[in-house]
Coordinates of C-alpha atoms in Angstrom, one line a residue:
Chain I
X6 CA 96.0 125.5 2.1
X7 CA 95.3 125.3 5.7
X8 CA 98.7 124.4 7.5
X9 CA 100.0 124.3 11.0
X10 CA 104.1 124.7 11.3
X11 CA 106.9 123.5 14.5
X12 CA 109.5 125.6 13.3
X13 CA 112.0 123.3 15.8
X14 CA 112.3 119.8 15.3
X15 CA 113.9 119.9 18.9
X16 CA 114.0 121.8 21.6
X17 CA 116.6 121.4 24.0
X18 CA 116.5 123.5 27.8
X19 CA 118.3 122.5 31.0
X20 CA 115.8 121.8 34.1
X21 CA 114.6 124.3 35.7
X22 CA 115.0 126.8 32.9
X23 CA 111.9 128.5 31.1
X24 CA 111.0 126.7 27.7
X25 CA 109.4 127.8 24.7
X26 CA 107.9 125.2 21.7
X27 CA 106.7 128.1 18.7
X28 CA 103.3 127.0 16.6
X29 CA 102.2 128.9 13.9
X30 CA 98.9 128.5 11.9
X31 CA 97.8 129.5 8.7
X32 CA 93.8 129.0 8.9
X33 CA 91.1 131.0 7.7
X34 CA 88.3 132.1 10.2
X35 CA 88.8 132.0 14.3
X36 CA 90.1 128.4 14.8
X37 CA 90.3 126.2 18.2
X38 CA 94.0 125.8 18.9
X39 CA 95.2 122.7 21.2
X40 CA 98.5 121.8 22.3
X41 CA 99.0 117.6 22.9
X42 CA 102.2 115.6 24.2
X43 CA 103.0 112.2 23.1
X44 CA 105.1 110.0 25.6
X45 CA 106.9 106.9 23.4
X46 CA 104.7 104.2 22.1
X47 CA 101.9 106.2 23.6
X48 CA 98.8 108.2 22.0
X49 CA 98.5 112.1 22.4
X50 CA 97.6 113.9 26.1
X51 CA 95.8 116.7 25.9
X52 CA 97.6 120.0 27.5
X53 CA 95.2 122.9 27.0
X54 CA 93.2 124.9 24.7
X55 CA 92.4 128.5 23.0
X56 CA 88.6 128.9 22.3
X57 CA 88.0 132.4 23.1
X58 CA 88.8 135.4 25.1
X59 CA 91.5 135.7 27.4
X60 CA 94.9 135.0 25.2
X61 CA 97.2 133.1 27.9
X62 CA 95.9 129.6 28.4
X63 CA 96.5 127.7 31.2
X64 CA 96.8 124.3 31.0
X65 CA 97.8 121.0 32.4
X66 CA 101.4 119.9 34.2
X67 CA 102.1 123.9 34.5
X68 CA 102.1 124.4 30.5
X69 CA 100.6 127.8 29.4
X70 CA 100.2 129.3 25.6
X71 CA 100.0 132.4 24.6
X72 CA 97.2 132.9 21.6
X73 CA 98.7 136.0 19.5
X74 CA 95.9 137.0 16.9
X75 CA 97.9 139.5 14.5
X76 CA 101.3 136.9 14.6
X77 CA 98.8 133.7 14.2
X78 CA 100.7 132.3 17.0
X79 CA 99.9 129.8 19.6
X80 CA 103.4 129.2 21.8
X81 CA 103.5 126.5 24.6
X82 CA 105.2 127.6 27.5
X83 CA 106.6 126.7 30.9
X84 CA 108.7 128.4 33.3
X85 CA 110.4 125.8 35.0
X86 CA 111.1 122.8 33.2
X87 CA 111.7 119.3 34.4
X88 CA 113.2 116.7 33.1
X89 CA 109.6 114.6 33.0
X90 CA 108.7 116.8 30.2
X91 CA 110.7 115.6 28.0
X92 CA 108.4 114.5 24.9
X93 CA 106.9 115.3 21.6
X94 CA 104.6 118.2 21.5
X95 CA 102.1 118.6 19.0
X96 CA 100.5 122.0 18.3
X97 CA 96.8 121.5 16.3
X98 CA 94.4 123.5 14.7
X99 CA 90.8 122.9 14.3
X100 CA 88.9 125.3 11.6
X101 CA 86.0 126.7 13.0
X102 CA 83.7 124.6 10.3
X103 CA 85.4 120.9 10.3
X104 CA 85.8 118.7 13.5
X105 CA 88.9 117.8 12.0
X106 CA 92.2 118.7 13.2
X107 CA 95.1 119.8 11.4
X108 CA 98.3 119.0 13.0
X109 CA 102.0 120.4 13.2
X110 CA 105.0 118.1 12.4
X111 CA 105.8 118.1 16.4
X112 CA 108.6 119.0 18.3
X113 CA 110.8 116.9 20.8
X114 CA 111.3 118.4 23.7
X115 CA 114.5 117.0 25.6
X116 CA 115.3 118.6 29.2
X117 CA 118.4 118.4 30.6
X118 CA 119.1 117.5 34.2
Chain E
X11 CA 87.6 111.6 32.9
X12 CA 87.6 111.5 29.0
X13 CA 89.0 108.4 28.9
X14 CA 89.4 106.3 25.5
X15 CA 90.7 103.4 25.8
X16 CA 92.6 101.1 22.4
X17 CA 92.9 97.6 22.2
X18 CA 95.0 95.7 21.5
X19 CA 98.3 97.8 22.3
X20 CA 100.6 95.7 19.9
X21 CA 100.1 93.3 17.4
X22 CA 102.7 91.2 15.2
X23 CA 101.0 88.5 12.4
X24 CA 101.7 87.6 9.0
X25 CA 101.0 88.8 5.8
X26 CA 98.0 88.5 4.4
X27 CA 96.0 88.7 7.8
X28 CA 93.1 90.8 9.1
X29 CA 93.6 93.2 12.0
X30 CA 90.7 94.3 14.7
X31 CA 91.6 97.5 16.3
X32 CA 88.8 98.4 19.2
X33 CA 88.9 102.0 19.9
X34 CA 85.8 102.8 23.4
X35 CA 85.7 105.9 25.0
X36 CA 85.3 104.6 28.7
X37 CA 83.3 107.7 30.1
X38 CA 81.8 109.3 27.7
X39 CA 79.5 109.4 24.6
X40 CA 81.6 110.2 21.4
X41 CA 79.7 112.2 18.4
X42 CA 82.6 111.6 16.3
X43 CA 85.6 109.6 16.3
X44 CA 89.3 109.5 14.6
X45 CA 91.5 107.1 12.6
X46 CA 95.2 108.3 12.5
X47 CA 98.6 106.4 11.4
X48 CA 101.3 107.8 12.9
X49 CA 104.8 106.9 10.5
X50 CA 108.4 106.6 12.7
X51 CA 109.1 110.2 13.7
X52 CA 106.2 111.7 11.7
X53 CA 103.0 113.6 12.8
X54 CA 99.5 112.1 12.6
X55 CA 97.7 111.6 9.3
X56 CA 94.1 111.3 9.5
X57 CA 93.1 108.5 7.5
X58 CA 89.3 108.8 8.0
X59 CA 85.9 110.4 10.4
X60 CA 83.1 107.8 11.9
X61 CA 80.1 109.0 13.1
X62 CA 77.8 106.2 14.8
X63 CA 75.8 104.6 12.8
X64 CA 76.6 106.2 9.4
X65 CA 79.2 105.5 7.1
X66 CA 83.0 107.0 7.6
X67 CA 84.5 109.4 5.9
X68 CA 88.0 108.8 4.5
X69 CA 90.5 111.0 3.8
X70 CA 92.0 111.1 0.2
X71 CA 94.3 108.3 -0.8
X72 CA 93.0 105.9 1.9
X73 CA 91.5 102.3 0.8
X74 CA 88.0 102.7 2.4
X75 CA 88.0 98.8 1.3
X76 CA 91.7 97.9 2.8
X77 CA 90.5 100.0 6.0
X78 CA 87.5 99.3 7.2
X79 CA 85.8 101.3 9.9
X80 CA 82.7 100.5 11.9
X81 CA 81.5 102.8 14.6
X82 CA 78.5 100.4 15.7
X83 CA 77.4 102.9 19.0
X84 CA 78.9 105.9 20.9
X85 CA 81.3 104.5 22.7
X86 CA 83.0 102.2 20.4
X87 CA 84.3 102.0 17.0
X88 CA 86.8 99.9 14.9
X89 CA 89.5 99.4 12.5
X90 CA 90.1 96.7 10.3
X91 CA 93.1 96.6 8.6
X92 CA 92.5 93.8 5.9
X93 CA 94.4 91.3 4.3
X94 CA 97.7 93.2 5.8
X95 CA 100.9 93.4 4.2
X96 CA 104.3 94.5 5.5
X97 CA 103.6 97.9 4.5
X98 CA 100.4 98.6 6.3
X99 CA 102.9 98.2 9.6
X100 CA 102.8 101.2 11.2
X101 CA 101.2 102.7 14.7
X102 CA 97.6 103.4 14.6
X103 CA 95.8 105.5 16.9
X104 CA 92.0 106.7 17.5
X105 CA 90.6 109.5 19.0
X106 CA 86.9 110.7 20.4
X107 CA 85.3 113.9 20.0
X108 CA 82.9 115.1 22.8
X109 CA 81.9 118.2 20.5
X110 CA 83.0 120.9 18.7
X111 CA 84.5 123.0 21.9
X112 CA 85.8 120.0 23.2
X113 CA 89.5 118.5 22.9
X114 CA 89.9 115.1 21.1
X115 CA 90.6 112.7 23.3
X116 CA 93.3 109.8 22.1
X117 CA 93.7 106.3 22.4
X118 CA 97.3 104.5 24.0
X119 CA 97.6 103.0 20.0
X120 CA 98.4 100.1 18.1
X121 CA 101.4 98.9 17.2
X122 CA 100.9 96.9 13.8
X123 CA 103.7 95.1 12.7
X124 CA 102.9 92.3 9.4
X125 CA 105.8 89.9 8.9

């Protein structure tokens, strides 16, 4: 079955610190990979994507992800946190034949002034 | 741009009520767009695909007939949660799909809470 994991439930960083929030995907074919954040009581921004070719994504409110082929990875990152990121991110998967997305169980992201 | 735009935000009413949920995507034409509920602390679960002027297509174990979507032109589809009960409360949201490169791009959602 076709399945995207958050490892983390949370993820907690102090501001200013780099942060990490880990996706994994188990999808057959080359899929589109997307990275959202929902704010409370709020529907889902989008941060950035992964088509194709270069494998760091820039996105976004600084966010980056790194697309790693052989790990079938797709990590958000930002160097510098702040304490306005503090959200749910949701990693998601589309298979190259569905428009559908396949979502992860998200992970809260709580930064620390 | 890519705006969508979901009304109403929050709705309260009692059992046994029909829900409208209006779902428009302000600056652009949708191909396709998205039903999700969204439990307390829970990811999104598609519930079901409209593409304008066909019929959607739900996702197994959704009531096509206690959910019914109409996606009347490309800017604007909606929900209808029918005859609600207590346990159809829950946050809904849409989204809009420009193509398949494209992002989805989501509603604010609904807050549905029957009584």
């Amino acid at each position: 079955a076709q399945s995207v994991a958050q490892p983390e439930d949370q993820v907690n960083v102090a501001e200013g610190n780099p942060l990490t929030v880990k996706c994994t995907y188990s999808v057959s074919g080359n899929p589109y990979l997307f990275w959202y954040v929902q704010y409370p009581n709020r529907g889902l921004q989008f941060l950035l994507k992964y088509i194709t070719g270069d494998n760091l994504v820039k996105g976004s409110y600084g966010f980056e992800a790194e697309f790693n082929k052989s790990q079938t990875s797709f990590h958000l990152k930002k160097p510098s946190a702040l304490v306005s990121d503090s959200a749910l991110y949701f990693c998601a998967v589309r298979p190259y034949n569905t428009d559908k997305l396949i979502f992860g169980t998200g992970t809260r992201l709580q930064v620390f002034p | 741009g890519a705006v969508v735009s979901q009304h109403p935000s929050r709705v309260i009413c009692k059992s046994g009520t029909s829900v409208k949920i209006e779902c428009r995507s302000l600056d652009f034409q949708a191909t396709t767009m998205f039903w999700y509920r969204q439990f307390p602390k829970q990811s999104l679960m598609l519930m079901a695909t409209s593409n304008e002027g066909s019929k959607a297509t739900y996702e197994q174990g959704v009531e096509k007939d206690k959910f019914l979507i109409n996606h009347a032109s490309l800017t604007l589809s909606t929900l209808t949660v029918t005859s609600a009960h207590p346990e159809d409360s829950s946050f809904y949201i849409c989204s809009a799909g420009q193509g398949q490169n494209q992002p989805q791009h989501f509603g604010d959602g609904t807050r549905l809470s029957i009584l």
